[in-house]
PDB file of C-alpha atoms in Angstrom:
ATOM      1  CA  UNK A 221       1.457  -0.410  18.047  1.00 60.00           C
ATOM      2  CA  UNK A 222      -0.588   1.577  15.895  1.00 78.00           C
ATOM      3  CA  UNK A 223      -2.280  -0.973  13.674  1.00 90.00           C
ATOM      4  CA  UNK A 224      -5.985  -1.732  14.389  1.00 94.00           C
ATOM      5  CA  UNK A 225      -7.195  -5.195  13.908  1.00 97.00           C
ATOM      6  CA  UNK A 226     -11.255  -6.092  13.045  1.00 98.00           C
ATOM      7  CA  UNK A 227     -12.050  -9.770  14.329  1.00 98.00           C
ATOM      8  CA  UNK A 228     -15.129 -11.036  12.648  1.00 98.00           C
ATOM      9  CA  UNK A 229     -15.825 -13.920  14.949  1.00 97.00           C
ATOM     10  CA  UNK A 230     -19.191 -15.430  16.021  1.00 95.00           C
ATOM     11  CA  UNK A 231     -18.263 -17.359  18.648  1.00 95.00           C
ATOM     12  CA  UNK A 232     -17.792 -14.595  21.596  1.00 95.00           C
ATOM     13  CA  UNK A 233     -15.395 -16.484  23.559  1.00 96.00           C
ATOM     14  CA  UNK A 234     -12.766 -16.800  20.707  1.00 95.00           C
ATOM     15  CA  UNK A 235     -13.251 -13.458  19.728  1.00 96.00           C
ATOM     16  CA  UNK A 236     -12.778 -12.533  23.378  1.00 97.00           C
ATOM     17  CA  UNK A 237      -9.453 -14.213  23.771  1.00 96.00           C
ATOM     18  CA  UNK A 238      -7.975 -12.797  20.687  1.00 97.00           C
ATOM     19  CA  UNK A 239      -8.980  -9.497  21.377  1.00 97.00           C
ATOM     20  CA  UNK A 240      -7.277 -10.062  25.048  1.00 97.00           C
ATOM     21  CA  UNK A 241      -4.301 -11.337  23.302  1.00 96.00           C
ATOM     22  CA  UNK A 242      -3.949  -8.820  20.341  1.00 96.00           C
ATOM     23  CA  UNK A 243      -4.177  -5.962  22.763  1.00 95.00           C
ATOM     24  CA  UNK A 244      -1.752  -7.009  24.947  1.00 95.00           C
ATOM     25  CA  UNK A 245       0.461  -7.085  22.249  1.00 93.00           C
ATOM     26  CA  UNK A 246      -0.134  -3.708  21.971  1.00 94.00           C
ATOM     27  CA  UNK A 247      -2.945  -3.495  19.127  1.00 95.00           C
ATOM     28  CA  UNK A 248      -6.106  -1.807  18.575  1.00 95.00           C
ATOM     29  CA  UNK A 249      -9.204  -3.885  18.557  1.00 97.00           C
ATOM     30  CA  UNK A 250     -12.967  -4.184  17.171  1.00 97.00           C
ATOM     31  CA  UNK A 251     -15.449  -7.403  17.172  1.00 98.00           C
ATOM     32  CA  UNK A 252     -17.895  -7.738  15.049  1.00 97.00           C
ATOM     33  CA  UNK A 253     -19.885 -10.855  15.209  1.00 97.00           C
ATOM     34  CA  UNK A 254     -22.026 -11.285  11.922  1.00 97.00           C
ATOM     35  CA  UNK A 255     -20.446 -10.303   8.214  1.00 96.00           C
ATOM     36  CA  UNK A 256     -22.908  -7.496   8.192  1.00 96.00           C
ATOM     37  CA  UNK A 257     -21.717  -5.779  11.372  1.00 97.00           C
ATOM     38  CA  UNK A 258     -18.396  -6.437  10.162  1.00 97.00           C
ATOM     39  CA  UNK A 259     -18.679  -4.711   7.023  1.00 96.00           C
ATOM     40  CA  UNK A 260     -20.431  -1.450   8.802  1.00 95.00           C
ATOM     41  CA  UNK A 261     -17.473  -1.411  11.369  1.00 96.00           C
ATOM     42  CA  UNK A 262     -15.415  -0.873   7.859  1.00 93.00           C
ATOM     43  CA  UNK A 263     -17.299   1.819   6.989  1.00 91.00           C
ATOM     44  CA  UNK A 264     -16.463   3.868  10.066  1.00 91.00           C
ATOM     45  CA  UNK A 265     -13.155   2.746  11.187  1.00 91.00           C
ATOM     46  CA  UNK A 266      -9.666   2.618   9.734  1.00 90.00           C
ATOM     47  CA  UNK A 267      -8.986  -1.240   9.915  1.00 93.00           C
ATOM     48  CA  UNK A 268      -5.420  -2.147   8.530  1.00 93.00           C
ATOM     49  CA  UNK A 269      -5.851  -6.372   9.419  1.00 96.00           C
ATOM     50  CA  UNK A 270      -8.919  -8.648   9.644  1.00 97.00           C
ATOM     51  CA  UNK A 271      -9.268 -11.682  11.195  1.00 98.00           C
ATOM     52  CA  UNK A 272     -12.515 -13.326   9.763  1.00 97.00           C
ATOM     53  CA  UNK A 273     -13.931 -16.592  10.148  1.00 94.00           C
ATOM     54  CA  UNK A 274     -15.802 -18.567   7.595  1.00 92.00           C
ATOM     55  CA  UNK A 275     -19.034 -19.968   9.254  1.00 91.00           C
ATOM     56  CA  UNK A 276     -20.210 -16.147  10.320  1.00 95.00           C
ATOM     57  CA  UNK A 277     -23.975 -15.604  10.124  1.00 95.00           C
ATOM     58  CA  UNK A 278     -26.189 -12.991   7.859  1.00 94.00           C
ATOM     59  CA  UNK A 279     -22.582 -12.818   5.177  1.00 94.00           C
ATOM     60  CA  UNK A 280     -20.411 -15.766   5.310  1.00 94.00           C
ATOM     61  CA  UNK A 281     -16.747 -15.062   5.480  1.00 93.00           C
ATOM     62  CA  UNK A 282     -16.084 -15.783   1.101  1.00 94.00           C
ATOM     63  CA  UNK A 283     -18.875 -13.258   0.743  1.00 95.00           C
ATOM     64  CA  UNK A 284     -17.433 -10.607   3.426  1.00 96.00           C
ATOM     65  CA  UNK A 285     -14.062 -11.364   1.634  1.00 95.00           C
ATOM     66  CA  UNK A 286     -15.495 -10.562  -1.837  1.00 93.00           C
ATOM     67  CA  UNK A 287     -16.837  -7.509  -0.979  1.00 94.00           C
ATOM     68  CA  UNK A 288     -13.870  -5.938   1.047  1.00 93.00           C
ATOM     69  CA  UNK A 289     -11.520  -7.242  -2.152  1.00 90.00           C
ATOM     70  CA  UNK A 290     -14.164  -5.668  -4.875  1.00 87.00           C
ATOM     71  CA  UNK A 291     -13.294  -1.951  -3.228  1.00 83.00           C
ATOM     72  CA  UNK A 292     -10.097  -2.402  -1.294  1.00 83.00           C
ATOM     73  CA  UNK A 293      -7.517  -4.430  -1.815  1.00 78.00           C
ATOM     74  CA  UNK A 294      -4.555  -3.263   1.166  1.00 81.00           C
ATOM     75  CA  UNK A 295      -6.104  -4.975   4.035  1.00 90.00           C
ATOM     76  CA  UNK A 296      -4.727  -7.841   5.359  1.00 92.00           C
ATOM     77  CA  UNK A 297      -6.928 -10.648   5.685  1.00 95.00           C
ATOM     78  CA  UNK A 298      -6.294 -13.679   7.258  1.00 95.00           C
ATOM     79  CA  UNK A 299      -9.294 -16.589   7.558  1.00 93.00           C
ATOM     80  CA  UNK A 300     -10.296 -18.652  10.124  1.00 91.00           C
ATOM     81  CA  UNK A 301     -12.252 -22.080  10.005  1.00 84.00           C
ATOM     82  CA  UNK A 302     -12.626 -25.021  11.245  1.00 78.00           C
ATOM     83  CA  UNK A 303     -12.571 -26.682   7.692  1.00 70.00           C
ATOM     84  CA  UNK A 304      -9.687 -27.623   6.577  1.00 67.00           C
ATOM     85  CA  UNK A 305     -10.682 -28.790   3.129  1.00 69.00           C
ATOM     86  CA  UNK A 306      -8.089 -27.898   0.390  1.00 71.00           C
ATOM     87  CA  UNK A 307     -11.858 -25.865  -1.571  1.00 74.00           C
ATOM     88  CA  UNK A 308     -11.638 -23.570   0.861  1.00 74.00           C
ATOM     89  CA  UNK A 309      -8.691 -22.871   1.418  1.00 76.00           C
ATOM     90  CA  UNK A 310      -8.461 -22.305  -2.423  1.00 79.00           C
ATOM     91  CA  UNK A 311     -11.109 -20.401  -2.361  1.00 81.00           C
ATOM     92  CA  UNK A 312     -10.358 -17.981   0.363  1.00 81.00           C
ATOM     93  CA  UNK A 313      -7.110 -17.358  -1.060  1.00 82.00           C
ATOM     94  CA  UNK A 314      -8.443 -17.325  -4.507  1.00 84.00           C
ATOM     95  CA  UNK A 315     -10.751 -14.002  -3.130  1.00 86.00           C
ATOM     96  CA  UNK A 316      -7.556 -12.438  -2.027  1.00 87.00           C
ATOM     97  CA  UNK A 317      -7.199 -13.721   1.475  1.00 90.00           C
ATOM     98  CA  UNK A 318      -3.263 -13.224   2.614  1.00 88.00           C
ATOM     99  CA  UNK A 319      -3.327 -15.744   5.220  1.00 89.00           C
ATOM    100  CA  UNK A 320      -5.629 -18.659   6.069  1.00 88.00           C
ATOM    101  CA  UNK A 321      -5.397 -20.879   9.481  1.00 89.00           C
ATOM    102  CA  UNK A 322      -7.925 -23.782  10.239  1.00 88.00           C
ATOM    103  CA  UNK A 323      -9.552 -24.017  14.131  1.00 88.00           C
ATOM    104  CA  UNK A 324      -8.661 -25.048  16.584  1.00 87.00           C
ATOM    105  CA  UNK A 325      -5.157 -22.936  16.338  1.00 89.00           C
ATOM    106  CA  UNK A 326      -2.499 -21.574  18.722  1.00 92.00           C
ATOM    107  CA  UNK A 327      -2.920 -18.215  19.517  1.00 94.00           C
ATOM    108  CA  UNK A 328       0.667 -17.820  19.653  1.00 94.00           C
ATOM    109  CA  UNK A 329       1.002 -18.789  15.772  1.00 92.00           C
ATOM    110  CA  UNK A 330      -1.851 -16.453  15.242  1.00 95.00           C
ATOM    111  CA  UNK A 331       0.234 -13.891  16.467  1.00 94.00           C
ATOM    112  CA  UNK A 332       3.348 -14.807  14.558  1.00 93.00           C
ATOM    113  CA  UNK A 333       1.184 -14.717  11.363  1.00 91.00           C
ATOM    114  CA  UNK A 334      -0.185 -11.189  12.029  1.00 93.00           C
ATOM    115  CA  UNK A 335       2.888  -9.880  13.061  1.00 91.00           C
ATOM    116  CA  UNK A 336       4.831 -11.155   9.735  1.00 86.00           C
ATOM    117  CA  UNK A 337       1.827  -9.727   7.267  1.00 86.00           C
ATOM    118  CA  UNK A 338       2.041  -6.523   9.339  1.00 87.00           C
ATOM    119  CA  UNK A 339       5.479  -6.285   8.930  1.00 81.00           C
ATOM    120  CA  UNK A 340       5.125  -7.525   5.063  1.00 73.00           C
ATOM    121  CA  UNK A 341       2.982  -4.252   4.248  1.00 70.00           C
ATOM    122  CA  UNK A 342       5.012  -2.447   6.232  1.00 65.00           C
ATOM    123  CA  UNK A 343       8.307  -2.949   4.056  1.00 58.00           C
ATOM    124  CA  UNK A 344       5.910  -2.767   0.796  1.00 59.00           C
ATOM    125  CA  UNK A 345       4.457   0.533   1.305  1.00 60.00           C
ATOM    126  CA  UNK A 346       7.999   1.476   2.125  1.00 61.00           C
ATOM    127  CA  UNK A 347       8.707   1.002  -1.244  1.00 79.00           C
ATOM    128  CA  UNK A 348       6.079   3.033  -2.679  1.00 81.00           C
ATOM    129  CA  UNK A 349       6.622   6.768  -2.727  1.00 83.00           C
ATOM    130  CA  UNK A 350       3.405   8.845  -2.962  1.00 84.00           C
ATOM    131  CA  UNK A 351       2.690  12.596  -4.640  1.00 85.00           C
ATOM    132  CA  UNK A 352      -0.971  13.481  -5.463  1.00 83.00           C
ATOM    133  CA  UNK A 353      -2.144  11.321  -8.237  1.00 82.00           C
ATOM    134  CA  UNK A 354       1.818   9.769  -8.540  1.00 86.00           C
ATOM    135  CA  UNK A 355       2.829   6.543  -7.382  1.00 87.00           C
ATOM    136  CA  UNK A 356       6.326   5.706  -7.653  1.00 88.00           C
ATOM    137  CA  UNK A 357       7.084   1.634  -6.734  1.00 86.00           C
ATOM    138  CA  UNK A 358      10.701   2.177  -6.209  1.00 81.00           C
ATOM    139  CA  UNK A 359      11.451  -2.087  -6.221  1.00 75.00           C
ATOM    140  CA  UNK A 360       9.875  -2.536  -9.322  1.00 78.00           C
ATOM    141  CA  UNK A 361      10.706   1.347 -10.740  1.00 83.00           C
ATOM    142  CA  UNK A 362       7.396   1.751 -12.012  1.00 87.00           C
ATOM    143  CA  UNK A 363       5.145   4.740 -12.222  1.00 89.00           C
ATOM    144  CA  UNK A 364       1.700   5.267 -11.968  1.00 88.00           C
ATOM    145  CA  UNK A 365      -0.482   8.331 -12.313  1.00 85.00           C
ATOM    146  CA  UNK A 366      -4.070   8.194 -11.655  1.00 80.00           C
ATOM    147  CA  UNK A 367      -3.356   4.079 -11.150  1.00 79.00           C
ATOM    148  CA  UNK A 368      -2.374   3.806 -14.839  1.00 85.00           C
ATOM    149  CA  UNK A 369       1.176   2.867 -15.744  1.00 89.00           C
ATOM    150  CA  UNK A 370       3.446   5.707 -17.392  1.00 90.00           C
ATOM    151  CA  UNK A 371       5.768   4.257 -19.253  1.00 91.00           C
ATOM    152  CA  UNK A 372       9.470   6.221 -18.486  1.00 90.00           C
ATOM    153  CA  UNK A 373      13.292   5.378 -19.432  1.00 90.00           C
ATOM    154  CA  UNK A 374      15.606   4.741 -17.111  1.00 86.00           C
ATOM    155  CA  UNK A 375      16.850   8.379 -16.584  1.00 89.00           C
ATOM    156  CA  UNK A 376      12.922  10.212 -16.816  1.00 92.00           C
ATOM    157  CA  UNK A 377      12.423   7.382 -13.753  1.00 90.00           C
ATOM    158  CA  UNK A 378      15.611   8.476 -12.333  1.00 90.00           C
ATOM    159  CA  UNK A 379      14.838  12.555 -12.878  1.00 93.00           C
ATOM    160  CA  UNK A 380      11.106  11.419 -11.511  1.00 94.00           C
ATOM    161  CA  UNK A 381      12.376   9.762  -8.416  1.00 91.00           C
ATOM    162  CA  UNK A 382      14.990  12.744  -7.124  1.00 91.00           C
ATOM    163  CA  UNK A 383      12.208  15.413  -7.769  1.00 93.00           C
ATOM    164  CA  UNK A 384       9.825  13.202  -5.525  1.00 91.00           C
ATOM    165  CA  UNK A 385      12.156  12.590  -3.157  1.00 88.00           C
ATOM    166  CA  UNK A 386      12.792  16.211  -2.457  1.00 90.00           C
ATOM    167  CA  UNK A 387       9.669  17.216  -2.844  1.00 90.00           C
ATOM    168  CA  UNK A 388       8.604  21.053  -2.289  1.00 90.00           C
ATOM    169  CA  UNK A 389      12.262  21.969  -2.761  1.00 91.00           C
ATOM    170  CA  UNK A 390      13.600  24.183  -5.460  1.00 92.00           C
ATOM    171  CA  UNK A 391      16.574  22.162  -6.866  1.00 92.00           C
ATOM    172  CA  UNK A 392      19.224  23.944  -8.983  1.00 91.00           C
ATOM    173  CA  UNK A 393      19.655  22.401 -12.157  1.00 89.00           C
ATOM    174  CA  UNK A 394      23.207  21.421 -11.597  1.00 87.00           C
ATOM    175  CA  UNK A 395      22.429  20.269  -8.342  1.00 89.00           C
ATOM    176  CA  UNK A 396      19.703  17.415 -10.601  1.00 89.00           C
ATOM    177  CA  UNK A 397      22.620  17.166 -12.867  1.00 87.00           C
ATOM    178  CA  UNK A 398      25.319  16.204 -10.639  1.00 85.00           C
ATOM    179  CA  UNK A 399      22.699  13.884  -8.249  1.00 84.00           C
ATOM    180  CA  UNK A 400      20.619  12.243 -11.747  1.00 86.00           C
ATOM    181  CA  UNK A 401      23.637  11.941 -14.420  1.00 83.00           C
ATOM    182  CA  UNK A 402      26.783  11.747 -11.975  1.00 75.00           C
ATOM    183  CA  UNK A 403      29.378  14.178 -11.174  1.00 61.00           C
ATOM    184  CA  UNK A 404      31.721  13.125 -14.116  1.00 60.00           C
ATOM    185  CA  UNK A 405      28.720  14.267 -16.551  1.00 62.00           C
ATOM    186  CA  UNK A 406      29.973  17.449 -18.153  1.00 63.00           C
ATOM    187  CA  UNK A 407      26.751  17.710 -20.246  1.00 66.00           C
ATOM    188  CA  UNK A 408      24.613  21.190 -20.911  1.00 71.00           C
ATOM    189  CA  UNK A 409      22.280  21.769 -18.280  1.00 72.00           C
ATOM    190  CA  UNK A 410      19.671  22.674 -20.776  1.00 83.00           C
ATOM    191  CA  UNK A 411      19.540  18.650 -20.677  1.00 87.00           C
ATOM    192  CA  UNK A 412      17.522  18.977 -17.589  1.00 89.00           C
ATOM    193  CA  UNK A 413      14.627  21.566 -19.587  1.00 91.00           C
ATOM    194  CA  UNK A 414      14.339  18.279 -22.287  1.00 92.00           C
ATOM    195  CA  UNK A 415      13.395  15.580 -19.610  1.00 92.00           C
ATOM    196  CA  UNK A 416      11.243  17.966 -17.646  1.00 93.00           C
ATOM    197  CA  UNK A 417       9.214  18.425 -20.851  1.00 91.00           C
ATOM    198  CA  UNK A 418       9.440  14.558 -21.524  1.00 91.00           C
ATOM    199  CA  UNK A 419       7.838  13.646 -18.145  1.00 91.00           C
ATOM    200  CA  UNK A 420       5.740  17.034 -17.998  1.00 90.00           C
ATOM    201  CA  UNK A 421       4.383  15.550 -21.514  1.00 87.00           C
ATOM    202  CA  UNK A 422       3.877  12.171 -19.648  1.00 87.00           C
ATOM    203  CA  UNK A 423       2.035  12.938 -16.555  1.00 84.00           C
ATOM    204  CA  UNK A 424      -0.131  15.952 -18.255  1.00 74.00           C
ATOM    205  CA  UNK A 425      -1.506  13.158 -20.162  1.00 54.00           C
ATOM    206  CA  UNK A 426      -3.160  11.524 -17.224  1.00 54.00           C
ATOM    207  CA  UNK A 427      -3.520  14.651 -15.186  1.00 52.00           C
ATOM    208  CA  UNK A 428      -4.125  18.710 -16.608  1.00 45.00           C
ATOM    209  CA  UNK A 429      -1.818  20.086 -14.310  1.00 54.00           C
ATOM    210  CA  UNK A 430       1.697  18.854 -13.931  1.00 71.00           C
ATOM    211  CA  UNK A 431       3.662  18.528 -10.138  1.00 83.00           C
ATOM    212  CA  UNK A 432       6.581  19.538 -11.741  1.00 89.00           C
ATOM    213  CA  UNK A 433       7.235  23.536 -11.183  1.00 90.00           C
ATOM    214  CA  UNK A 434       9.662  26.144 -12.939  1.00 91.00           C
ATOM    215  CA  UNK A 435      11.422  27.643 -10.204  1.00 92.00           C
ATOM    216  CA  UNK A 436      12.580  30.890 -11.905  1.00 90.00           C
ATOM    217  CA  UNK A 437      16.184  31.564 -11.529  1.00 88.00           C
ATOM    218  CA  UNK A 438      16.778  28.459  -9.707  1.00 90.00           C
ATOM    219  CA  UNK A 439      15.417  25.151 -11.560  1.00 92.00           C
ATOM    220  CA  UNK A 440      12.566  22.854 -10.705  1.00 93.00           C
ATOM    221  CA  UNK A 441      10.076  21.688  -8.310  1.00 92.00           C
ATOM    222  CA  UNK A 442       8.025  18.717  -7.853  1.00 90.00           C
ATOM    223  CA  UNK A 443       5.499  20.470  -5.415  1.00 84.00           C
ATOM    224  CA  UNK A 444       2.731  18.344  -3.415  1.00 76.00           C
TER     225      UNK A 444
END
């Protein structure tokens, strides 16, 4: 597995046994035992899941939380503690934890949780197709450029999505025809110029330069 997992654990004989555990799953591991040393391994490492404890020393777990949620909001987080009061489990998941389990667990179900948030992101960024400054979040069909919301129809989403989807390939205007309005369209293709200059107008507005390309002779081009 490629995922790398950050335990922020205190207590070096839990954080031992996970680590023994994740990686022979198959993951990639780092300890950190304070919230501070935690945060710096942050700084210099790719982490895509956390395991972090409350009752940490130098940054509590909340206030590790807080600060990893204030700048980044993709990593899976998933608290440990051995309180199980409803507060802080409120709390935690009112910060933006995605899991919470209260000590003493079984490593087994700590497994099962990271393996189901793992696989969670997994299918979500699946659904998000990325260009540059474009974000296209194909379950909900919504568009963002520069992480603001364009607003599009139904068919400037449509044109959008087939243009991102063969990105850096010149596509014939009847080819975006046939593949955006459907074979049984007998429509001009000038059609096609309209809604390029409809999106064009769109995106320009949140970027100077557009990602859509006149392909002279041929048709257009989202290029990346």
């Amino acid at each position: 597995m490629d995922s790398r997992i950050l335990i922020i654990e205190d207590d070096k004989n839990i954080a031992r046994i996970i680590q023994l555990e994740l990686e022979h799953e198959g993951y990639k591991t780092s300890i950190a035992h304070s919230g501070r040393e935690g945060l710096d391994i942050l700084e210099q490492e790719k982490i895509d899941l956390i395991v972090l404890d409350v009752m940490i020393p130098e940054l509590n777990g909340m206030e590790v939380l807080r600060r990893i949620r204030s700048t980044d909001d993709t990593i899976i987080v998933i608290m440990l503690t051995a309180r199980d009061s409803v507060y802080d489990k409120v709390n935690g998941l009112d910060l933006g934890a995605n899991d919470y389990m209260t000590k003493p667990f079984e490593i087994e179900e700590l497994l099962a949780r990271i393996r189901s948030n793992l696989r969670f992101r997994s299918v979500k960024e699946s659904d998000v197709l990325s260009i540059q400054h474009l974000s296209i979040h194909t379950g909900p069909r919504e568009v963002y450029a520069n992480n603001e919301l364009v607003e599009l129809t139904r068919r400037e989403y449509e044109l959008l999505l087939y243009l991102a989807e063969n990105k850096n390939r010149a596509l014939e205007r009847e080819q975006i025809l046939n593949q955006v309005w459907g074979y049984d369209y007998f429509g001009d293709t000038n059609l096609i110029d309209v809604y390029i200059r409809y999106l064009r107008k769109k995106l320009q507005n949140l970027n100077g330069d557009s990602l859509i390309q006149t392909v002279r002779g041929v048709g257009y081009m989202m290029k990346e």
